[in-house]
Amino acid sequence: MPARGPGGSAHAGGLSPSTRDPVPGGAAMTQPDVYDVACLAGGPSRVVDTALVALLVTGRVRAVSPGELQVVDAQRRHPVEAAVLDAVGGRGRRSVGTVRWRALADDRVVRLARRLREERLVGRFGGRTAAGRRALERARAADVGPVLHVALDGPGQLTDQDLRAAVLEPPARPVLPASGVSPWVLSWGDGCDVARRTRDQLVGRNLDGLP
């Protein structure tokens, strides 16, 4: 999938990190970037979807086929993007379901949600504070490009059919793991059906005397 021009950075729509006034308690508050906005709007899963779209539109990740992703350029511009690139992996391809599962467990994504609580953008029980709501209102006023649009409204609102297929459709066929990796790990990220079909395929190749 080719790059589609600007809009894949964490600073999309004019949302760039910069120091603001301290919040009560001494925690430094930064101007929310696009991944902060994603977390405020839809939680950690929205953060991962936003990073996937950012990596796709900048050409650092490509969709080999719907739901199957591959790293093209491992350049890291933001810790969340680094987490998602690591989830895709440096070799072969990986299903979008597995990428989401791996990235959501990454501490770089977890730390983002924790920081929003420390900066009083998210309340104690996960709801947005008044400051968090104002941050979303400012982001919505600057809504431009697919990355910020996904951060605000989710990948289901994408009008680009290639992007929708890349981040929303499951793979049409099993995504075989790299050599030496057990296919049983696919049960979590790719669903039982994909894991079963993958195991069946590997067992069949073994019975046929193939590697």
mmCIF file of C-alpha atoms in Angstrom:
data_model
loop_
_atom_site.group_PDB
_atom_site.id
_atom_site.type_symbol
_atom_site.label_atom_id
_atom_site.label_comp_id
_atom_site.label_asym_id
_atom_site.label_seq_id
_atom_site.Cartn_x
_atom_site.Cartn_y
_atom_site.Cartn_z
ATOM 1 C CA MET A 1 0.000 0.000 0.000
ATOM 2 C CA PRO A 2 1.706 3.243 -1.059
ATOM 3 C CA ALA A 3 2.104 6.232 1.193
ATOM 4 C CA ARG A 4 -0.703 8.748 0.892
ATOM 5 C CA GLY A 5 1.181 11.884 1.820
ATOM 6 C CA PRO A 6 1.314 13.708 5.151
ATOM 7 C CA GLY A 7 -0.927 13.004 8.082
ATOM 8 C CA GLY A 8 0.781 9.926 9.506
ATOM 9 C CA SER A 9 2.775 11.697 12.178
ATOM 10 C CA ALA A 10 1.876 11.951 15.796
ATOM 11 C CA HIS A 11 1.620 15.691 15.146
ATOM 12 C CA ALA A 12 -1.232 15.400 12.632
ATOM 13 C CA GLY A 13 -3.781 18.178 12.529
ATOM 14 C CA GLY A 14 -1.511 20.574 14.392
ATOM 15 C CA LEU A 15 -1.457 18.377 17.502
ATOM 16 C CA SER A 16 2.178 18.540 18.533
ATOM 17 C CA PRO A 17 3.569 17.834 22.004
ATOM 18 C CA SER A 18 4.688 20.911 23.923
ATOM 19 C CA THR A 19 4.960 21.670 27.604
ATOM 20 C CA ARG A 20 2.030 23.416 29.228
ATOM 21 C CA ASP A 21 1.346 24.619 32.743
ATOM 22 C CA PRO A 22 1.842 22.042 35.489
ATOM 23 C CA VAL A 23 -1.273 20.375 36.837
ATOM 24 C CA PRO A 24 -1.986 20.237 40.568
ATOM 25 C CA GLY A 25 0.388 17.779 42.182
ATOM 26 C CA GLY A 26 3.329 18.756 40.014
ATOM 27 C CA ALA A 27 2.827 16.482 36.970
ATOM 28 C CA ALA A 28 3.853 18.153 33.724
ATOM 29 C CA MET A 29 1.050 18.415 31.186
ATOM 30 C CA THR A 30 1.800 18.237 27.484
ATOM 31 C CA GLN A 31 -0.368 19.359 24.605
ATOM 32 C CA PRO A 32 -2.136 16.181 23.483
ATOM 33 C CA ASP A 33 -0.814 14.599 20.311
ATOM 34 C CA VAL A 34 -2.838 12.385 17.974
ATOM 35 C CA TYR A 35 -2.270 9.263 20.108
ATOM 36 C CA ASP A 36 -3.382 11.062 23.244
ATOM 37 C CA VAL A 37 -6.518 12.066 21.337
ATOM 38 C CA ALA A 38 -7.043 8.456 20.250
ATOM 39 C CA CYS A 39 -6.792 7.236 23.835
ATOM 40 C CA LEU A 40 -9.182 9.926 25.059
ATOM 41 C CA ALA A 41 -11.690 9.116 22.312
ATOM 42 C CA GLY A 42 -11.541 5.319 22.294
ATOM 43 C CA GLY A 43 -9.021 3.920 24.737
ATOM 44 C CA PRO A 44 -5.857 1.874 24.038
ATOM 45 C CA SER A 45 -7.406 -0.109 21.166
ATOM 46 C CA ARG A 46 -8.077 3.167 19.331
ATOM 47 C CA VAL A 47 -4.451 4.134 19.939
ATOM 48 C CA VAL A 48 -3.256 0.978 18.181
ATOM 49 C CA ASP A 49 -5.675 1.443 15.265
ATOM 50 C CA THR A 50 -4.497 5.049 14.865
ATOM 51 C CA ALA A 51 -0.859 3.972 14.809
ATOM 52 C CA LEU A 52 -1.634 1.277 12.234
ATOM 53 C CA VAL A 53 -3.225 3.848 9.937
ATOM 54 C CA ALA A 54 -0.334 6.274 10.482
ATOM 55 C CA LEU A 55 2.177 3.563 9.556
ATOM 56 C CA LEU A 56 0.167 2.556 6.496
ATOM 57 C CA VAL A 57 -0.315 6.066 5.104
ATOM 58 C CA THR A 58 3.388 6.866 5.539
ATOM 59 C CA GLY A 59 4.414 3.624 3.844
ATOM 60 C CA ARG A 60 6.306 2.176 6.804
ATOM 61 C CA VAL A 61 3.906 -0.778 6.949
ATOM 62 C CA ARG A 62 2.094 -2.266 3.987
ATOM 63 C CA ALA A 63 -0.886 -4.545 3.658
ATOM 64 C CA VAL A 64 0.323 -7.658 1.848
ATOM 65 C CA SER A 65 -3.367 -8.516 1.512
ATOM 66 C CA PRO A 66 -6.411 -7.487 3.580
ATOM 67 C CA GLY A 67 -5.643 -8.092 7.247
ATOM 68 C CA GLU A 68 -2.003 -9.121 6.640
ATOM 69 C CA LEU A 69 0.683 -6.572 7.507
ATOM 70 C CA GLN A 70 4.408 -6.339 6.821
ATOM 71 C CA VAL A 71 7.030 -3.790 7.893
ATOM 72 C CA VAL A 72 8.618 -1.883 5.001
ATOM 73 C CA ASP A 73 10.480 0.825 6.905
ATOM 74 C CA ALA A 74 11.071 0.467 10.659
ATOM 75 C CA GLN A 75 11.616 4.211 11.192
ATOM 76 C CA ARG A 76 10.195 5.149 14.605
ATOM 77 C CA ARG A 77 8.704 8.600 15.152
ATOM 78 C CA HIS A 78 6.733 7.959 18.333
ATOM 79 C CA PRO A 79 6.849 5.311 21.094
ATOM 80 C CA VAL A 80 3.367 4.048 20.148
ATOM 81 C CA GLU A 81 4.431 3.614 16.519
ATOM 82 C CA ALA A 82 7.523 1.760 17.725
ATOM 83 C CA ALA A 83 5.302 -0.572 19.757
ATOM 84 C CA VAL A 84 3.122 -1.333 16.736
ATOM 85 C CA LEU A 85 6.128 -1.830 14.451
ATOM 86 C CA ASP A 86 7.522 -4.320 16.964
ATOM 87 C CA ALA A 87 4.124 -6.037 17.059
ATOM 88 C CA VAL A 88 4.172 -6.445 13.266
ATOM 89 C CA GLY A 89 7.725 -7.774 13.498
ATOM 90 C CA GLY A 90 10.795 -7.365 11.347
ATOM 91 C CA ARG A 91 10.360 -10.528 9.266
ATOM 92 C CA GLY A 92 7.502 -12.021 7.337
ATOM 93 C CA ARG A 93 3.940 -10.896 7.846
ATOM 94 C CA ARG A 94 1.455 -10.840 10.686
ATOM 95 C CA SER A 95 -2.324 -10.650 10.895
ATOM 96 C CA VAL A 96 -3.876 -7.407 12.076
ATOM 97 C CA GLY A 97 -5.546 -9.290 14.946
ATOM 98 C CA THR A 98 -2.219 -10.521 16.259
ATOM 99 C CA VAL A 99 -0.692 -7.063 15.866
ATOM 100 C CA ARG A 100 -3.470 -5.528 17.955
ATOM 101 C CA TRP A 101 -3.158 -8.180 20.657
ATOM 102 C CA ARG A 102 0.626 -7.783 20.892
ATOM 103 C CA ALA A 103 0.585 -3.970 20.786
ATOM 104 C CA LEU A 104 -2.114 -3.628 23.444
ATOM 105 C CA ALA A 105 0.110 -5.531 25.875
ATOM 106 C CA ASP A 106 3.109 -3.313 25.108
ATOM 107 C CA ASP A 107 4.181 -1.060 27.960
ATOM 108 C CA ARG A 108 4.595 1.898 25.595
ATOM 109 C CA VAL A 109 0.846 1.826 24.945
ATOM 110 C CA VAL A 110 0.031 1.142 28.592
ATOM 111 C CA ARG A 111 2.178 4.095 29.717
ATOM 112 C CA LEU A 112 0.277 6.470 27.443
ATOM 113 C CA ALA A 113 -3.033 5.718 29.167
ATOM 114 C CA ARG A 114 -1.349 6.045 32.559
ATOM 115 C CA ARG A 115 0.102 9.440 31.640
ATOM 116 C CA LEU A 116 -3.303 10.791 30.641
ATOM 117 C CA ARG A 117 -4.544 9.964 34.130
ATOM 118 C CA GLU A 118 -1.527 11.674 35.678
ATOM 119 C CA GLU A 119 -2.199 14.777 33.580
ATOM 120 C CA ARG A 120 -5.845 14.845 34.695
ATOM 121 C CA LEU A 121 -7.214 14.305 31.188
ATOM 122 C CA VAL A 122 -8.749 11.004 32.272
ATOM 123 C CA GLY A 123 -10.418 10.551 35.621
ATOM 124 C CA ARG A 124 -9.926 7.928 38.254
ATOM 125 C CA PHE A 125 -12.488 5.553 36.760
ATOM 126 C CA GLY A 126 -11.515 6.025 33.121
ATOM 127 C CA GLY A 127 -13.909 8.790 32.117
ATOM 128 C CA ARG A 128 -12.718 12.004 30.479
ATOM 129 C CA THR A 129 -12.296 15.022 32.709
ATOM 130 C CA ALA A 130 -13.308 18.542 31.676
ATOM 131 C CA ALA A 131 -9.736 19.057 30.435
ATOM 132 C CA GLY A 132 -9.935 15.826 28.451
ATOM 133 C CA ARG A 133 -13.215 16.878 26.861
ATOM 134 C CA ARG A 134 -11.729 20.244 25.882
ATOM 135 C CA ALA A 135 -8.745 18.476 24.307
ATOM 136 C CA LEU A 136 -11.101 16.358 22.199
ATOM 137 C CA GLU A 137 -13.085 19.415 21.144
ATOM 138 C CA ARG A 138 -9.893 21.115 19.940
ATOM 139 C CA ALA A 139 -8.866 17.986 18.057
ATOM 140 C CA ARG A 140 -12.277 17.683 16.417
ATOM 141 C CA ALA A 141 -12.028 21.287 15.249
ATOM 142 C CA ALA A 142 -8.713 20.350 13.590
ATOM 143 C CA ASP A 143 -10.023 17.050 12.140
ATOM 144 C CA VAL A 144 -8.060 16.623 8.914
ATOM 145 C CA GLY A 145 -6.577 13.532 7.294
ATOM 146 C CA PRO A 146 -7.211 9.852 7.961
ATOM 147 C CA VAL A 147 -4.946 9.527 11.009
ATOM 148 C CA LEU A 148 -6.640 12.138 13.174
ATOM 149 C CA HIS A 149 -10.030 11.046 11.825
ATOM 150 C CA VAL A 150 -9.394 7.470 13.000
ATOM 151 C CA ALA A 151 -8.152 8.768 16.353
ATOM 152 C CA LEU A 152 -11.446 10.616 16.847
ATOM 153 C CA ASP A 153 -13.984 8.254 15.287
ATOM 154 C CA GLY A 154 -12.344 4.861 14.777
ATOM 155 C CA PRO A 155 -11.337 2.877 11.674
ATOM 156 C CA GLY A 156 -14.958 2.068 10.870
ATOM 157 C CA GLN A 157 -15.339 5.634 9.604
ATOM 158 C CA LEU A 158 -12.507 5.381 7.061
ATOM 159 C CA THR A 159 -13.585 6.173 3.520
ATOM 160 C CA ASP A 160 -10.395 4.760 1.965
ATOM 161 C CA GLN A 161 -11.341 1.171 1.180
ATOM 162 C CA ASP A 162 -7.729 -0.051 1.113
ATOM 163 C CA LEU A 163 -7.098 1.325 4.603
ATOM 164 C CA ARG A 164 -10.385 -0.135 5.864
ATOM 165 C CA ALA A 165 -9.492 -3.561 4.498
ATOM 166 C CA ALA A 166 -5.979 -3.400 5.950
ATOM 167 C CA VAL A 167 -7.070 -2.648 9.521
ATOM 168 C CA LEU A 168 -10.560 -4.164 9.708
ATOM 169 C CA GLU A 169 -10.710 -7.305 7.562
ATOM 170 C CA PRO A 170 -9.390 -10.622 8.895
ATOM 171 C CA PRO A 171 -6.893 -12.465 6.697
ATOM 172 C CA ALA A 172 -8.445 -14.608 3.980
ATOM 173 C CA ARG A 173 -5.971 -17.385 4.734
ATOM 174 C CA PRO A 174 -3.834 -18.490 7.697
ATOM 175 C CA VAL A 175 -0.809 -16.333 8.430
ATOM 176 C CA LEU A 176 1.989 -18.839 8.998
ATOM 177 C CA PRO A 177 4.373 -17.991 11.833
ATOM 178 C CA ALA A 178 8.079 -17.582 11.312
ATOM 179 C CA SER A 179 10.207 -20.692 11.321
ATOM 180 C CA GLY A 180 10.546 -22.191 14.778
ATOM 181 C CA VAL A 181 7.489 -20.407 16.225
ATOM 182 C CA SER A 182 4.638 -22.611 17.343
ATOM 183 C CA PRO A 183 1.357 -22.063 15.472
ATOM 184 C CA TRP A 184 -0.478 -22.525 18.768
ATOM 185 C CA VAL A 185 0.291 -18.891 19.670
ATOM 186 C CA LEU A 186 -2.109 -17.859 16.907
ATOM 187 C CA SER A 187 -5.091 -18.946 18.982
ATOM 188 C CA TRP A 188 -5.023 -15.664 20.897
ATOM 189 C CA GLY A 189 -4.506 -13.091 18.174
ATOM 190 C CA ASP A 190 -5.894 -14.690 15.051
ATOM 191 C CA GLY A 191 -8.877 -16.579 16.396
ATOM 192 C CA CYS A 192 -9.410 -20.284 16.830
ATOM 193 C CA ASP A 193 -10.456 -20.852 13.222
ATOM 194 C CA VAL A 194 -7.265 -19.371 11.770
ATOM 195 C CA ALA A 195 -5.147 -21.233 14.331
ATOM 196 C CA ARG A 196 -6.908 -24.527 13.507
ATOM 197 C CA ARG A 197 -6.465 -24.064 9.755
ATOM 198 C CA THR A 198 -2.803 -23.148 10.275
ATOM 199 C CA ARG A 199 -2.153 -26.204 12.418
ATOM 200 C CA ASP A 200 -3.936 -28.410 9.901
ATOM 201 C CA GLN A 201 -1.811 -27.003 7.114
ATOM 202 C CA LEU A 202 1.438 -27.528 9.032
ATOM 203 C CA VAL A 203 0.456 -31.037 10.034
ATOM 204 C CA GLY A 204 -0.445 -31.815 6.418
ATOM 205 C CA ARG A 205 2.931 -30.568 5.215
ATOM 206 C CA ASN A 206 4.652 -32.705 7.845
ATOM 207 C CA LEU A 207 2.743 -35.807 6.749
ATOM 208 C CA ASP A 208 3.766 -35.071 3.167
ATOM 209 C CA GLY A 209 7.402 -34.881 4.228
ATOM 210 C CA LEU A 210 7.620 -31.142 3.590
ATOM 211 C CA PRO A 211 9.396 -28.668 5.919
#
